[in-house]
Coordinates of C-alpha atoms in Angstrom, one line a residue:
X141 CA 134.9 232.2 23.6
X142 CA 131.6 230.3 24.4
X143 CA 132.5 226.4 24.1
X144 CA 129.3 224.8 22.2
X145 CA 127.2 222.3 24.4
X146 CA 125.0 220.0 23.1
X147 CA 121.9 220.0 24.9
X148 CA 119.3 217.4 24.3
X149 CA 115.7 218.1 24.8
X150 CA 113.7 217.9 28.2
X151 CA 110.3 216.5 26.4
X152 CA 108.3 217.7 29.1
X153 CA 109.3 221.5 29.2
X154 CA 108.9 221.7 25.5
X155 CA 105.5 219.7 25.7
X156 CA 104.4 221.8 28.8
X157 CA 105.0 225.2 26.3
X158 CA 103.3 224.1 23.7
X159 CA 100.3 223.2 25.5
X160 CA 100.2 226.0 27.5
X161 CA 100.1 228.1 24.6
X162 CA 97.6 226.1 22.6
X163 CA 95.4 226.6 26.0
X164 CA 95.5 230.5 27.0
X165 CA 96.7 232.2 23.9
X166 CA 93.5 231.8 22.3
X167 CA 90.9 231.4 25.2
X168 CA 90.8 227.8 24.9
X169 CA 91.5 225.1 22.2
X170 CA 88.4 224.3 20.9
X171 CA 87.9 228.5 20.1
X172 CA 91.1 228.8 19.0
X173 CA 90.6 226.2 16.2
X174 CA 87.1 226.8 14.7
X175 CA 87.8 230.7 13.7
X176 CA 90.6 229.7 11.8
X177 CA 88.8 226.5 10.6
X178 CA 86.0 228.5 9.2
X179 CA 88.3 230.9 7.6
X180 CA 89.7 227.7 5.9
X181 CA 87.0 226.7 4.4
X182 CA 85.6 229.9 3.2
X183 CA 89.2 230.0 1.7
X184 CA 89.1 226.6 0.3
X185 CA 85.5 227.9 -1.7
X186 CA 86.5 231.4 -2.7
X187 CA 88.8 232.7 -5.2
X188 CA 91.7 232.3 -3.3
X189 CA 95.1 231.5 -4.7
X190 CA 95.8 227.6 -4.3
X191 CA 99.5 228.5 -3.9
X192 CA 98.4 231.0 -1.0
X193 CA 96.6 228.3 0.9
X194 CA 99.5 225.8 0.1
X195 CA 101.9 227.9 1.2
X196 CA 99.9 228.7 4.5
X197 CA 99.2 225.7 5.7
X198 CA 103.3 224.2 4.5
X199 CA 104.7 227.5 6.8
X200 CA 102.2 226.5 9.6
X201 CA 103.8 223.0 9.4
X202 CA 107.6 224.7 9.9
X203 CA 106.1 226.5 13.4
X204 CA 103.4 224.4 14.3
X205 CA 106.3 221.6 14.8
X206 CA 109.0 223.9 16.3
X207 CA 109.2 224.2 20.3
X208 CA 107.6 227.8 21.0
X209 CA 109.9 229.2 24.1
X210 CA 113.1 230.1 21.5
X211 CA 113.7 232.8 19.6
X212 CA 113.6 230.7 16.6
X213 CA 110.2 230.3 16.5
X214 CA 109.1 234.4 16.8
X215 CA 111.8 235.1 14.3
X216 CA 110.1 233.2 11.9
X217 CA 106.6 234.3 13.0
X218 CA 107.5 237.1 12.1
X219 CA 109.1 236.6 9.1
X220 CA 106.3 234.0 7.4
X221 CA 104.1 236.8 7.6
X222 CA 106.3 238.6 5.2
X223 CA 104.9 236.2 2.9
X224 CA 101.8 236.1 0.5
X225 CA 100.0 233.2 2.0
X226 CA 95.9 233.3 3.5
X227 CA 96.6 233.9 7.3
X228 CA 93.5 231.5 8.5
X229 CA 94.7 228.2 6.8
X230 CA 98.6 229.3 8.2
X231 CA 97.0 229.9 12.0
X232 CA 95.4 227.0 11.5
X233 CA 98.1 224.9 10.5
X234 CA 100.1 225.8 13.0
X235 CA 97.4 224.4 15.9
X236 CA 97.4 221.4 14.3
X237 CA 100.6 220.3 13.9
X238 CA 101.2 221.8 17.4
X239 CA 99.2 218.6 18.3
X240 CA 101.1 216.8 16.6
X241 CA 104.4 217.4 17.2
X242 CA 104.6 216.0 20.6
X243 CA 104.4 212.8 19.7
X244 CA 106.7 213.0 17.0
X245 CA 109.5 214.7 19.3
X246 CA 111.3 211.4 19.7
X247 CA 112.1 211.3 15.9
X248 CA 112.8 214.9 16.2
X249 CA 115.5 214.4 19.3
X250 CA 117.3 211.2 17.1
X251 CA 117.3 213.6 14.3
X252 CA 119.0 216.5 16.2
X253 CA 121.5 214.7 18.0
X254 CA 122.8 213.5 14.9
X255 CA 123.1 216.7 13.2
X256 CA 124.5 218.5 16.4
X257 CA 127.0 215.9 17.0
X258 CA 127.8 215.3 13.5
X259 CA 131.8 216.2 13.4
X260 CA 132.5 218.1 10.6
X261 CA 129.5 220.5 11.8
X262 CA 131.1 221.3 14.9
X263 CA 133.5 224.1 13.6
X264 CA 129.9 226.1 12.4
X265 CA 128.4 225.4 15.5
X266 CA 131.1 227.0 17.4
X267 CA 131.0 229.6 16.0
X268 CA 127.3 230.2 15.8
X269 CA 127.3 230.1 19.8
X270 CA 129.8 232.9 20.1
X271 CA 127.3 235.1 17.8
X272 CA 125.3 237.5 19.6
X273 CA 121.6 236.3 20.4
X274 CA 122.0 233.3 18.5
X275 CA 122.2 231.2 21.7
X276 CA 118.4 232.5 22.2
X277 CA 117.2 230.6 19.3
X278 CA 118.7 227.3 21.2
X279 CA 119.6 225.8 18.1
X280 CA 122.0 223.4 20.0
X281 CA 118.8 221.8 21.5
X282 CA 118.3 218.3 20.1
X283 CA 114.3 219.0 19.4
X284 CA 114.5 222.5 18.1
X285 CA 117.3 221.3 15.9
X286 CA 115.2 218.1 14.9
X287 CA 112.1 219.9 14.2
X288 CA 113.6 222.8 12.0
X289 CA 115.4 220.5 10.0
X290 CA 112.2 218.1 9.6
X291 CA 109.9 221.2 9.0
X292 CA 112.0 222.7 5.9
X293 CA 112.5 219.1 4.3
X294 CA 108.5 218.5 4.7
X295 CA 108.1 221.9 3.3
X296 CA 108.0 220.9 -0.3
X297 CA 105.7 217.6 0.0
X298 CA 102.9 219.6 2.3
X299 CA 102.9 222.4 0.1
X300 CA 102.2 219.9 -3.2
X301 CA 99.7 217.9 -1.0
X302 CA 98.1 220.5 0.1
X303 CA 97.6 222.3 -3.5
X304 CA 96.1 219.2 -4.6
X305 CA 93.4 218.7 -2.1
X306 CA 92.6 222.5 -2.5
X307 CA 91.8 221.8 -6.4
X308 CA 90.0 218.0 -5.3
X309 CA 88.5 220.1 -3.2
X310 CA 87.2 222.8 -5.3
X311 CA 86.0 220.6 -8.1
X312 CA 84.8 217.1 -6.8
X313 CA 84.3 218.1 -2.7
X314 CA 83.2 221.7 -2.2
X315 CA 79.5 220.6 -3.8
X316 CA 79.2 217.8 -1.1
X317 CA 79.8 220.3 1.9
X318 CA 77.1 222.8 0.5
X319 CA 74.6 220.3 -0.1
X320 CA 74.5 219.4 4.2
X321 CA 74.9 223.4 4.8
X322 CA 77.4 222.6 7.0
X323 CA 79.5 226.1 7.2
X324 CA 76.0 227.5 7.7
X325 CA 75.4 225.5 10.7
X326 CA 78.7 225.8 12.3
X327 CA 78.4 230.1 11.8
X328 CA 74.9 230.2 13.3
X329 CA 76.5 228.5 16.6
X330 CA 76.1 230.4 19.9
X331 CA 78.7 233.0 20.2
X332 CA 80.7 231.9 16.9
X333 CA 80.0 234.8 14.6
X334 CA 81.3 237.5 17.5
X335 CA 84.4 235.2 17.4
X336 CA 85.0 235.3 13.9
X337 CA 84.3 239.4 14.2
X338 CA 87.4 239.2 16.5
X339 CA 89.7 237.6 14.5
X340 CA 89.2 239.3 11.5
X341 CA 91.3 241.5 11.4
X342 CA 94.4 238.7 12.3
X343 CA 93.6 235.9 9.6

């Protein structure tokens, strides 16, 4: 039987991952944000579901935060995009808080120390590590542990805030951004209409 270790996060490794993929995956940061950007704002003005682009941009949140070399985080790739939500303001979200998450990891390591040291959790724990595969999700890592926890209990407040700047949006906001053409401008950019072409079919 597997004895469960604690093992508390290396900030650079996981910083190094995230940033790496934020850098190549896409061709570059600054292309890998404005497709989905654009998407997000044609969602924002269309006649898309406020719940869909809520729940987009609250389950980009949950991966966007998460470290990206465990099999956590393509589990629930995978599994997010089971769900009904509008793929550009999800990819999106997940850049974003990408960014962000780095500087929030020392919260995140406090956080999951606690919960992987707490006592009466330990019994669980050992018997999660002896499961199969589970190991690979490196659940007993302080800042994966931290960041999933953080992620789900955000979950609720993103998805509310989010809802209600969609419907500011639509009713008070949306007229100020068409008055300056500025999604016009930003499409007629050099080379950003093949871009959006090549990720249509993925948000």
């Amino acid at each position: 039987m597997k004895k469960f270790i604690l093992m508390q996060s290396n900030k650079i490794d996981f910083h190094a991952s995230t940033y790496l993929w934020l850098f190549f995956s896409n061709g570059g940061i600054i292309f890998a944000m404005l497709a989905p950007f654009i998407k997000f704002l044609q969602a924002l003005s269309n006649n898309t579901a406020p719940g869909q682009i809520a729940h987009g941009f609250a389950l980009g949140m949950i991966l966007g935060l998460l470290p990206k070399d465990n099999l956590l985080w393509y589990l629930l790739f995978v599994f997010f995009f089971f769900f009904r939500i509008q793929r550009g303001v999800f990819s999106l979200s997940v850049i974003i808080w990408a960014l962000i998450a780095p500087l929030l990891d020392p919260y995140f390591d406090y956080i999951g120390f606690y919960i992987l040291s707490y006592e009466k959790f330990q019994p669980m724990f050992r018997t999660l590590v002896n499961i199969p595969f589970v190991a690979f999700t490196k659940f007993n890592n302080t800042v994966v542990m931290g960041s999933f926890v953080c992620g789900i209990c955000a979950y609720i407040p993103i998805y509310i805030l989010t809802r209600l700047f969609v419907l500011l949006w639509r009713r008070y906001l949306a007229k100020y951004v068409r008055k300056f053409g500025f999604l016009t401008i930003v499409k007629q950019l050099p080379g950003i209409s093949k871009l959006i072409e090549l990720v249509e079919d993925y948000v």
